[in-house]
mmCIF file of C-alpha atoms and ligand atoms in Angstrom:
data_model
loop_
_atom_site.group_PDB
_atom_site.id
_atom_site.type_symbol
_atom_site.label_atom_id
_atom_site.label_comp_id
_atom_site.label_asym_id
_atom_site.label_seq_id
_atom_site.Cartn_x
_atom_site.Cartn_y
_atom_site.Cartn_z
ATOM 1 C CA UNK E 42 0.000 0.000 0.000
ATOM 2 C CA UNK E 43 1.206 3.482 -0.809
ATOM 3 C CA UNK E 44 2.435 5.350 2.256
ATOM 4 C CA UNK E 45 0.258 8.218 3.449
ATOM 5 C CA UNK E 46 1.579 11.660 4.345
ATOM 6 C CA UNK E 47 -1.039 12.635 6.880
ATOM 7 C CA UNK E 48 -1.178 16.420 7.257
ATOM 8 C CA UNK E 49 -4.684 16.542 8.750
ATOM 9 C CA UNK E 50 -3.550 17.128 12.328
ATOM 10 C CA UNK E 51 -0.797 16.581 14.882
ATOM 11 C CA UNK E 52 -3.358 14.495 16.787
ATOM 12 C CA UNK E 53 -2.536 11.587 14.446
ATOM 13 C CA UNK E 54 0.860 11.090 16.105
ATOM 14 C CA UNK E 55 1.325 7.644 17.605
ATOM 15 C CA UNK E 56 3.072 7.069 20.947
ATOM 16 C CA UNK E 57 6.839 6.626 20.863
ATOM 17 C CA UNK E 58 8.441 3.324 21.844
ATOM 18 C CA UNK E 59 9.629 4.943 25.061
ATOM 19 C CA UNK E 60 6.018 5.867 25.838
ATOM 20 C CA UNK E 61 4.805 2.314 25.231
ATOM 21 C CA UNK E 62 7.526 0.979 27.538
ATOM 22 C CA UNK E 63 6.718 3.549 30.226
ATOM 23 C CA UNK E 64 3.018 2.657 29.961
ATOM 24 C CA UNK E 65 3.753 -1.033 30.441
ATOM 25 C CA UNK E 66 5.867 -0.355 33.539
ATOM 26 C CA UNK E 67 3.770 2.378 35.173
ATOM 27 C CA UNK E 68 2.759 1.877 38.807
ATOM 28 C CA UNK E 69 -0.970 2.602 39.051
ATOM 29 C CA UNK E 70 -3.731 3.069 41.613
ATOM 30 C CA UNK E 71 -7.274 4.434 41.742
ATOM 31 C CA UNK E 72 -6.915 8.050 40.687
ATOM 32 C CA UNK E 73 -10.414 9.020 41.850
ATOM 33 C CA UNK E 74 -9.083 8.266 45.360
ATOM 34 C CA UNK E 75 -5.962 10.269 44.459
ATOM 35 C CA UNK E 76 -3.938 7.054 44.704
ATOM 36 C CA UNK E 77 -2.390 6.720 41.262
ATOM 37 C CA UNK E 78 1.308 7.554 41.748
ATOM 38 C CA UNK E 79 1.947 8.035 38.027
ATOM 39 C CA UNK E 80 -0.984 10.430 37.590
ATOM 40 C CA UNK E 81 0.187 12.317 40.682
ATOM 41 C CA UNK E 82 3.689 12.561 39.220
ATOM 42 C CA UNK E 83 2.342 13.810 35.871
ATOM 43 C CA UNK E 84 0.134 16.394 37.572
ATOM 44 C CA UNK E 85 3.083 17.728 39.580
ATOM 45 C CA UNK E 86 5.303 17.836 36.484
ATOM 46 C CA UNK E 87 2.669 19.543 34.303
ATOM 47 C CA UNK E 88 1.981 22.230 36.892
ATOM 48 C CA UNK E 89 5.689 22.905 37.238
ATOM 49 C CA UNK E 90 6.172 23.095 33.420
ATOM 50 C CA UNK E 91 3.642 25.920 33.096
ATOM 51 C CA UNK E 92 4.414 27.593 36.421
ATOM 52 C CA UNK E 93 1.113 26.910 38.173
ATOM 53 C CA UNK E 94 0.496 25.492 41.653
ATOM 54 C CA UNK E 95 -1.433 22.414 40.594
ATOM 55 C CA UNK E 96 -2.847 20.508 37.658
ATOM 56 C CA UNK E 97 -5.427 17.914 36.738
ATOM 57 C CA UNK E 98 -5.171 15.116 34.165
ATOM 58 C CA UNK E 99 -8.210 15.139 31.874
ATOM 59 C CA UNK E 100 -9.280 12.914 29.005
ATOM 60 C CA UNK E 101 -9.066 15.564 26.278
ATOM 61 C CA UNK E 102 -8.535 19.209 25.496
ATOM 62 C CA UNK E 103 -12.269 19.657 25.116
ATOM 63 C CA UNK E 104 -12.840 18.222 28.577
ATOM 64 C CA UNK E 105 -10.118 20.474 30.021
ATOM 65 C CA UNK E 106 -11.680 23.610 28.548
ATOM 66 C CA UNK E 107 -15.167 22.549 29.664
ATOM 67 C CA UNK E 108 -14.024 21.788 33.218
ATOM 68 C CA UNK E 109 -12.266 25.181 33.292
ATOM 69 C CA UNK E 110 -15.487 26.928 32.238
ATOM 70 C CA UNK E 111 -17.541 25.024 34.800
ATOM 71 C CA UNK E 112 -15.018 25.961 37.479
ATOM 72 C CA UNK E 113 -14.756 29.663 36.585
ATOM 73 C CA UNK E 114 -18.405 30.394 35.755
ATOM 74 C CA UNK E 115 -21.932 30.164 37.089
ATOM 75 C CA UNK E 116 -24.849 29.503 34.739
ATOM 76 C CA UNK E 117 -25.740 32.693 32.871
ATOM 77 C CA UNK E 118 -22.264 34.221 33.085
ATOM 78 C CA UNK E 119 -20.792 35.780 29.967
ATOM 79 C CA UNK E 120 -17.511 34.489 28.541
ATOM 80 C CA UNK E 121 -15.563 36.568 26.035
ATOM 81 C CA UNK E 122 -14.176 34.249 23.359
ATOM 82 C CA UNK E 123 -12.356 34.638 20.077
ATOM 83 C CA UNK E 124 -14.857 34.024 17.284
ATOM 84 C CA UNK E 125 -12.759 31.321 15.613
ATOM 85 C CA UNK E 126 -11.499 29.785 18.840
ATOM 86 C CA UNK E 127 -11.675 26.060 19.402
ATOM 87 C CA UNK E 128 -13.617 26.505 22.635
ATOM 88 C CA UNK E 129 -16.314 28.522 20.923
ATOM 89 C CA UNK E 130 -16.514 26.941 17.498
ATOM 90 C CA UNK E 131 -15.285 23.360 17.784
ATOM 91 C CA UNK E 132 -16.356 21.993 21.158
ATOM 92 C CA UNK E 133 -19.923 21.001 20.339
ATOM 93 C CA UNK E 134 -21.428 24.003 22.121
ATOM 94 C CA UNK E 135 -20.471 22.570 25.520
ATOM 95 C CA UNK E 136 -19.813 26.054 26.842
ATOM 96 C CA UNK E 137 -23.546 26.791 26.641
ATOM 97 C CA UNK E 138 -25.095 23.332 26.699
ATOM 98 C CA UNK E 139 -23.203 22.094 29.748
ATOM 99 C CA UNK E 140 -21.650 25.103 31.501
ATOM 100 C CA UNK E 141 -24.649 27.385 30.813
ATOM 101 C CA UNK E 142 -22.351 30.256 29.844
ATOM 102 C CA UNK E 143 -23.170 32.901 27.244
ATOM 103 C CA UNK E 144 -20.349 33.329 24.778
ATOM 104 C CA UNK E 145 -19.476 36.809 23.545
ATOM 105 C CA UNK E 146 -17.433 36.191 20.392
ATOM 106 C CA UNK E 147 -14.915 38.755 19.157
ATOM 107 C CA UNK E 148 -12.898 38.508 15.940
ATOM 108 C CA UNK E 149 -9.338 38.829 17.221
ATOM 109 C CA UNK E 150 -6.144 39.899 15.516
ATOM 110 C CA UNK E 151 -4.479 36.730 14.202
ATOM 111 C CA UNK E 152 -6.497 34.838 16.794
ATOM 112 C CA UNK E 153 -5.660 37.098 19.733
ATOM 113 C CA UNK E 154 -8.184 39.254 21.619
ATOM 114 C CA UNK E 155 -6.257 42.464 22.195
ATOM 115 C CA UNK E 156 -6.616 44.528 25.358
ATOM 116 C CA UNK E 157 -8.219 47.319 23.307
ATOM 117 C CA UNK E 158 -10.757 44.916 21.808
ATOM 118 C CA UNK E 159 -11.567 43.507 25.214
ATOM 119 C CA UNK E 160 -12.003 46.959 26.795
ATOM 120 C CA UNK E 161 -14.349 47.917 23.973
ATOM 121 C CA UNK E 162 -16.817 45.103 24.701
ATOM 122 C CA UNK E 163 -16.791 45.046 28.499
ATOM 123 C CA UNK E 164 -19.862 46.664 29.991
ATOM 124 C CA UNK E 165 -20.339 48.141 33.436
ATOM 125 C CA UNK E 166 -22.365 46.070 35.911
ATOM 126 C CA UNK E 167 -26.037 46.612 35.152
ATOM 127 C CA UNK E 168 -29.193 44.660 35.907
ATOM 128 C CA UNK E 169 -29.696 44.058 32.166
ATOM 129 C CA UNK E 170 -26.321 42.516 31.449
ATOM 130 C CA UNK E 171 -24.987 39.027 32.020
ATOM 131 C CA UNK E 172 -21.961 39.221 34.317
ATOM 132 C CA UNK E 173 -18.735 38.857 32.354
ATOM 133 C CA UNK E 174 -16.779 36.302 34.343
ATOM 134 C CA UNK E 175 -14.136 34.966 31.990
ATOM 135 C CA UNK E 176 -12.036 35.672 28.914
ATOM 136 C CA UNK E 177 -10.786 32.685 26.904
ATOM 137 C CA UNK E 178 -7.583 33.065 24.904
ATOM 138 C CA UNK E 179 -5.968 30.510 22.592
ATOM 139 C CA UNK E 180 -2.211 30.230 21.960
ATOM 140 C CA UNK E 181 -1.224 28.918 19.473
ATOM 141 C CA UNK E 182 -4.479 29.683 17.684
ATOM 142 C CA UNK E 183 -5.586 26.724 15.617
ATOM 143 C CA UNK E 184 -8.039 28.295 13.155
ATOM 144 C CA UNK E 185 -5.940 31.402 12.636
ATOM 145 C CA UNK E 186 -3.267 28.995 11.342
ATOM 146 C CA UNK E 187 -1.187 28.135 14.404
ATOM 147 C CA UNK E 188 -0.504 31.802 15.090
ATOM 148 C CA UNK E 189 1.467 32.673 18.190
ATOM 149 C CA UNK E 190 0.627 35.560 20.500
ATOM 150 C CA UNK E 191 3.740 37.105 22.072
ATOM 151 C CA UNK E 192 3.940 37.312 25.860
ATOM 152 C CA UNK E 193 3.528 41.124 26.170
ATOM 153 C CA UNK E 194 0.240 41.035 24.198
ATOM 154 C CA UNK E 195 -1.037 38.245 26.440
ATOM 155 C CA UNK E 196 -0.029 40.222 29.485
ATOM 156 C CA UNK E 197 -1.913 43.325 28.283
ATOM 157 C CA UNK E 198 -5.165 41.456 27.658
ATOM 158 C CA UNK E 199 -4.902 39.714 31.028
ATOM 159 C CA UNK E 200 -4.261 43.034 32.779
ATOM 160 C CA UNK E 201 -7.346 44.526 31.105
ATOM 161 C CA UNK E 202 -9.439 41.580 32.290
ATOM 162 C CA UNK E 203 -7.990 41.592 35.767
ATOM 163 C CA UNK E 204 -8.678 45.326 36.090
ATOM 164 C CA UNK E 205 -12.365 44.465 35.804
ATOM 165 C CA UNK E 206 -12.239 41.432 38.092
ATOM 166 C CA UNK E 207 -12.490 39.002 35.158
ATOM 167 C CA UNK E 208 -10.482 35.772 35.055
ATOM 168 C CA UNK E 209 -8.562 34.521 32.002
ATOM 169 C CA UNK E 210 -8.402 30.931 30.782
ATOM 170 C CA UNK E 211 -5.855 29.993 28.137
ATOM 171 C CA UNK E 212 -6.604 27.209 25.690
ATOM 172 C CA UNK E 213 -2.963 26.296 25.331
ATOM 173 C CA UNK E 214 -3.608 23.007 23.543
ATOM 174 C CA UNK E 215 -0.315 23.788 21.756
ATOM 175 C CA UNK E 216 1.312 26.020 24.392
ATOM 176 C CA UNK E 217 4.670 24.315 23.875
ATOM 177 C CA UNK E 218 4.519 25.126 20.160
ATOM 178 C CA UNK E 219 3.948 28.748 21.191
ATOM 179 C CA UNK E 220 6.838 28.663 23.670
ATOM 180 C CA UNK E 221 9.221 27.041 21.173
ATOM 181 C CA UNK E 222 8.211 29.511 18.443
ATOM 182 C CA UNK E 223 8.742 32.468 20.789
ATOM 183 C CA UNK E 224 11.946 31.036 22.223
ATOM 184 C CA UNK E 225 10.622 31.418 25.773
ATOM 185 C CA UNK E 226 9.689 29.034 28.565
ATOM 186 C CA UNK E 227 6.048 27.886 28.628
ATOM 187 C CA UNK E 228 5.852 29.409 32.126
ATOM 188 C CA UNK E 229 6.179 32.841 30.554
ATOM 189 C CA UNK E 230 3.361 32.135 28.112
ATOM 190 C CA UNK E 231 1.113 31.019 30.980
ATOM 191 C CA UNK E 232 2.298 33.552 33.562
ATOM 192 C CA UNK E 233 -0.520 36.070 33.261
ATOM 193 C CA UNK E 234 -3.499 33.711 32.917
ATOM 194 C CA UNK E 235 -5.491 32.201 35.780
ATOM 195 C CA UNK E 236 -5.855 28.759 34.220
ATOM 196 C CA UNK E 237 -4.348 26.973 31.261
ATOM 197 C CA UNK E 238 -5.177 23.761 29.442
ATOM 198 C CA UNK E 239 -2.598 22.033 27.290
ATOM 199 C CA UNK E 240 -2.685 18.788 25.302
ATOM 200 C CA UNK E 241 -0.270 15.876 25.589
ATOM 201 C CA UNK E 242 -1.864 14.136 22.633
ATOM 202 C CA UNK E 243 -1.052 16.549 19.802
ATOM 203 C CA UNK E 244 2.511 17.335 18.693
ATOM 204 C CA UNK E 245 3.842 15.815 21.918
ATOM 205 C CA UNK E 246 2.667 12.386 20.670
ATOM 206 C CA UNK E 247 1.036 10.952 23.813
ATOM 207 C CA UNK E 248 -1.896 8.692 22.946
ATOM 208 C CA UNK E 249 -4.462 10.404 25.197
ATOM 209 C CA UNK E 250 -4.826 13.285 27.595
ATOM 210 C CA UNK E 251 -4.608 16.938 28.446
ATOM 211 C CA UNK E 252 -3.743 18.920 31.562
ATOM 212 C CA UNK E 253 -5.719 21.684 33.234
ATOM 213 C CA UNK E 254 -3.468 23.856 35.386
ATOM 214 C CA UNK E 255 -4.040 26.695 37.840
ATOM 215 C CA UNK E 256 -3.973 27.596 41.515
ATOM 216 C CA UNK E 257 -4.340 24.833 44.094
ATOM 217 C CA UNK E 258 -7.827 26.081 45.029
ATOM 218 C CA UNK E 259 -8.917 26.241 41.372
ATOM 219 C CA UNK E 260 -7.730 22.700 40.646
ATOM 220 C CA UNK E 261 -9.422 21.428 43.805
ATOM 221 C CA UNK E 262 -12.771 22.742 42.493
ATOM 222 C CA UNK E 263 -11.979 21.573 38.945
ATOM 223 C CA UNK E 264 -11.523 18.025 40.299
ATOM 224 C CA UNK E 265 -15.170 18.118 41.389
ATOM 225 C CA UNK E 266 -16.339 19.220 37.913
ATOM 226 C CA UNK E 267 -14.127 16.659 36.178
ATOM 227 C CA UNK E 268 -15.930 13.976 38.197
ATOM 228 C CA UNK E 269 -19.285 15.542 37.297
ATOM 229 C CA UNK E 270 -18.612 15.238 33.560
ATOM 230 C CA UNK E 271 -17.466 11.632 33.930
ATOM 231 C CA UNK E 272 -13.755 12.311 33.786
ATOM 232 C CA UNK E 273 -12.620 10.357 36.857
ATOM 233 C CA UNK E 274 -10.360 7.776 35.229
ATOM 234 C CA UNK E 275 -9.258 5.243 37.897
ATOM 235 C CA UNK E 276 -5.967 3.467 36.876
ATOM 236 C CA UNK E 277 -5.088 6.279 34.491
ATOM 237 C CA UNK E 278 -1.410 5.996 35.371
ATOM 238 C CA UNK E 279 -0.729 3.997 32.220
ATOM 239 C CA UNK E 280 -1.854 6.972 30.159
ATOM 240 C CA UNK E 281 -0.126 9.436 32.459
ATOM 241 C CA UNK E 282 3.153 7.548 31.991
ATOM 242 C CA UNK E 283 3.080 8.427 28.290
ATOM 243 C CA UNK E 284 2.289 12.025 29.256
ATOM 244 C CA UNK E 285 5.415 12.210 31.405
ATOM 245 C CA UNK E 286 7.556 11.055 28.477
ATOM 246 C CA UNK E 287 5.743 13.616 26.281
ATOM 247 C CA UNK E 288 6.673 16.459 28.608
ATOM 248 C CA UNK E 289 10.213 15.303 29.255
ATOM 249 C CA UNK E 290 11.242 14.233 25.765
ATOM 250 C CA UNK E 291 8.977 15.662 23.087
ATOM 251 C CA UNK E 292 8.928 19.431 23.569
ATOM 252 C CA UNK E 293 12.235 20.433 21.996
ATOM 253 C CA UNK E 294 11.587 18.535 18.764
ATOM 254 C CA UNK E 295 8.570 20.773 18.001
ATOM 255 C CA UNK E 296 11.029 23.212 16.412
ATOM 256 C CA UNK E 297 11.487 20.653 13.622
ATOM 257 C CA UNK E 298 7.722 20.618 12.956
ATOM 258 C CA UNK E 299 7.833 24.407 12.711
ATOM 259 C CA UNK E 300 10.693 24.284 10.189
ATOM 260 C CA UNK E 301 8.756 21.756 8.136
ATOM 261 C CA UNK E 302 5.616 23.893 8.241
ATOM 262 C CA UNK E 303 7.588 26.828 6.895
ATOM 263 C CA UNK E 304 9.039 24.686 4.063
ATOM 264 C CA UNK E 305 5.548 23.404 3.289
ATOM 265 C CA UNK E 306 4.082 26.916 3.307
ATOM 266 C CA UNK E 307 6.789 28.238 0.999
ATOM 267 C CA UNK E 308 6.382 25.326 -1.416
ATOM 268 C CA UNK E 309 2.615 25.413 -1.515
ATOM 269 C CA UNK E 310 2.395 29.211 -1.556
ATOM 270 C CA UNK E 311 4.413 29.192 -4.800
ATOM 271 C CA UNK E 312 1.831 27.035 -6.637
ATOM 272 C CA UNK E 313 -0.457 29.014 -8.971
ATOM 273 C CA UNK E 314 -4.044 28.974 -7.683
ATOM 274 C CA UNK E 315 -3.042 28.492 -4.047
ATOM 275 C CA UNK E 316 -2.360 31.196 -1.476
ATOM 276 C CA UNK E 317 -0.586 31.002 1.865
ATOM 277 C CA UNK E 318 -0.295 34.038 4.136
ATOM 278 C CA UNK E 319 3.350 33.588 5.139
ATOM 279 C CA UNK E 320 2.992 36.201 7.890
ATOM 280 C CA UNK E 321 0.604 33.837 9.651
ATOM 281 C CA UNK E 322 2.893 30.803 9.552
ATOM 282 C CA UNK E 323 4.281 30.802 13.088
ATOM 283 C CA UNK E 324 4.277 27.186 14.226
ATOM 284 C CA UNK E 325 3.206 23.783 12.823
ATOM 285 C CA UNK E 326 -0.006 24.764 11.020
ATOM 286 C CA UNK E 327 -0.398 26.057 7.458
ATOM 287 C CA UNK E 328 -3.687 27.396 6.140
ATOM 288 C CA UNK E 329 -4.024 27.208 2.369
ATOM 289 C CA UNK E 330 -6.552 29.235 0.417
ATOM 290 C CA UNK E 331 -7.713 27.670 -2.843
ATOM 291 C CA UNK E 332 -8.129 30.484 -5.335
ATOM 292 C CA UNK E 333 -8.551 28.472 -8.518
ATOM 293 C CA UNK E 334 -11.707 29.281 -10.440
ATOM 294 C CA UNK E 335 -12.796 25.676 -10.931
ATOM 295 C CA UNK E 336 -11.647 23.904 -7.764
ATOM 296 C CA UNK E 337 -12.604 24.329 -4.106
ATOM 297 C CA UNK E 338 -11.004 23.065 -0.896
ATOM 298 C CA UNK E 339 -13.008 19.819 -0.823
ATOM 299 C CA UNK E 340 -12.049 19.085 -4.437
ATOM 300 C CA UNK E 341 -8.368 19.685 -3.754
ATOM 301 C CA UNK E 342 -8.430 17.509 -0.620
ATOM 302 C CA UNK E 343 -9.877 14.683 -2.743
ATOM 303 C CA UNK E 344 -7.284 15.124 -5.480
ATOM 304 C CA UNK E 345 -4.267 15.030 -3.161
ATOM 305 C CA UNK E 346 -5.691 12.137 -1.168
ATOM 306 C CA UNK E 347 -5.634 9.995 -4.319
ATOM 307 C CA UNK E 348 -1.850 10.457 -4.210
ATOM 308 C CA UNK E 349 -1.428 9.655 -0.533
ATOM 309 C CA UNK E 350 -1.526 13.172 0.976
ATOM 310 C CA UNK E 351 -4.216 13.862 3.541
ATOM 311 C CA UNK E 352 -5.397 17.381 4.439
ATOM 312 C CA UNK E 353 -8.327 18.893 6.329
ATOM 313 C CA UNK E 354 -10.898 21.125 4.656
ATOM 314 C CA UNK E 355 -11.780 23.911 7.080
ATOM 315 C CA UNK E 356 -14.101 25.964 4.865
ATOM 316 C CA UNK E 357 -15.228 26.154 1.251
ATOM 317 C CA UNK E 358 -11.932 27.694 0.106
ATOM 318 C CA UNK E 359 -9.539 26.858 2.917
ATOM 319 C CA UNK E 360 -7.686 23.781 3.933
ATOM 320 C CA UNK E 361 -5.387 23.124 6.848
ATOM 321 C CA UNK E 362 -2.067 21.294 6.877
ATOM 322 C CA UNK E 363 -0.314 20.339 10.104
ATOM 323 C CA UNK E 364 3.240 19.070 10.481
ATOM 324 C CA UNK E 365 4.190 16.607 13.208
ATOM 325 C CA UNK E 366 6.599 13.819 14.171
ATOM 326 C CA UNK E 367 5.553 11.506 11.328
ATOM 327 C CA UNK E 368 6.220 14.123 8.649
ATOM 328 C CA UNK E 369 9.888 14.195 7.624
ATOM 329 C CA UNK E 370 11.598 16.771 5.411
ATOM 330 C CA UNK E 371 11.328 14.429 2.402
ATOM 331 C CA UNK E 372 7.585 14.078 3.044
ATOM 332 C CA UNK E 373 7.207 17.845 2.875
ATOM 333 C CA UNK E 374 8.892 17.907 -0.555
ATOM 334 C CA UNK E 375 6.720 15.026 -1.705
ATOM 335 C CA UNK E 376 3.535 16.685 -0.432
ATOM 336 C CA UNK E 377 4.392 19.924 -2.239
ATOM 337 C CA UNK E 378 4.929 17.945 -5.466
ATOM 338 C CA UNK E 379 1.544 16.240 -5.035
ATOM 339 C CA UNK E 380 -0.175 19.616 -4.519
ATOM 340 C CA UNK E 381 1.621 21.012 -7.567
ATOM 341 C CA UNK E 382 0.462 18.181 -9.809
ATOM 342 C CA UNK E 383 -3.084 18.353 -8.336
ATOM 343 C CA UNK E 384 -3.202 22.027 -9.293
ATOM 344 C CA UNK E 385 -1.623 21.551 -12.709
ATOM 345 C CA UNK E 386 -4.971 21.038 -14.401
ATOM 346 C CA UNK E 387 -6.860 23.616 -12.293
ATOM 347 C CA UNK E 388 -7.827 26.965 -13.725
ATOM 348 C CA UNK E 389 -5.516 29.282 -11.773
ATOM 349 C CA UNK E 390 -7.421 32.404 -12.755
ATOM 350 C CA UNK E 391 -8.687 33.743 -9.479
ATOM 351 C CA UNK E 392 -11.953 32.527 -8.036
HETATM 352 C C1 PLP H 652 -6.752 24.833 20.152
HETATM 353 C C2 PLP H 652 -7.412 23.560 20.547
HETATM 354 N N1 PLP H 652 -8.062 23.488 21.707
HETATM 355 C C3 PLP H 652 -8.655 22.368 22.117
HETATM 356 C C4 PLP H 652 -8.627 21.231 21.361
HETATM 357 C C5 PLP H 652 -9.363 20.013 21.826
HETATM 358 O O1 PLP H 652 -8.569 18.926 22.100
HETATM 359 P P1 PLP H 652 -9.193 17.448 22.062
HETATM 360 O O2 PLP H 652 -9.267 17.056 20.640
HETATM 361 O O3 PLP H 652 -8.197 16.657 22.864
HETATM 362 O O4 PLP H 652 -10.529 17.499 22.720
HETATM 363 C C6 PLP H 652 -7.965 21.244 20.125
HETATM 364 C C7 PLP H 652 -7.934 20.030 19.286
HETATM 365 O O5 PLP H 652 -7.542 20.021 18.147
HETATM 366 C C8 PLP H 652 -7.354 22.445 19.711
HETATM 367 O O6 PLP H 652 -6.728 22.539 18.524
#
């Protein structure tokens, strides 16, 4: 069978051999009783890696964001979200359906809600208005194309929120991609937010799991909500063991994914009929706009798939490519060649 170059997501990464070995050896216990030593070790390590007091192992990024919302908000509270954020647009409406929060979406700048934007939508307390309790940020920002918000901009938005008594949650599913791209420690990226969720199961290659991190008191309450949504996982130490390897061994290599994304963006951006905004290529995600008159994103995804390259359609004219551990430099060159031949017969006059 022809080998596939799977650029749909970094979630397709399989565990490393070291992870599988660590999983087989992991001492375990019942984590709902707080007795799984490997989960406890992962939670301590994760908290330390993002500079928070405590952390909680959750089944997924979606669960981590939902538990954060449940912990920060009461039913009927308003949450300011970026309009293209994962939490708002790709988590099945859990924010409203399960946490009872009212989202207030704002179109950010390359995925970031600036302090000025936030100030402009915050309203004074009034009997007519839902109480704004939380701002959700996302770094790197998936839908904006893996864009990275620098630390000072994060700090400004958090200061604006804090000035009004509003907490900030960071969807840092790919916080280590952000840190590596900025050349700073992840602690700096998370320093000004109240809570942060990050994923072990994306570029870091763990099979399952995300971490929700914050103050000791916040995580104590979050543990209650994790149980409420069915996230108490018993002998989860086997999964946590892979998470420990992810944090200890897999962060530095993300720089390679970023280099590959840049190569991919340059190659694909040079193909007539396709457009890549190079200014938005910051980490391991590349958004490609299909501008050919007679071909849309779905059509292009189908064409390249016939030649072993998989991509995700994100809208009628946009597709997303993500680099990760299973995409080598040679794969990038091959993928670019497949896109070039798929576009060769397309009408490159602009849509
Ligand atoms: C920015 C962001 N947040 C949250 C999630 C949700 O993670 P999960 O798929 O583990 O629920 C994702 C997943 O792709 C994501 O990209």
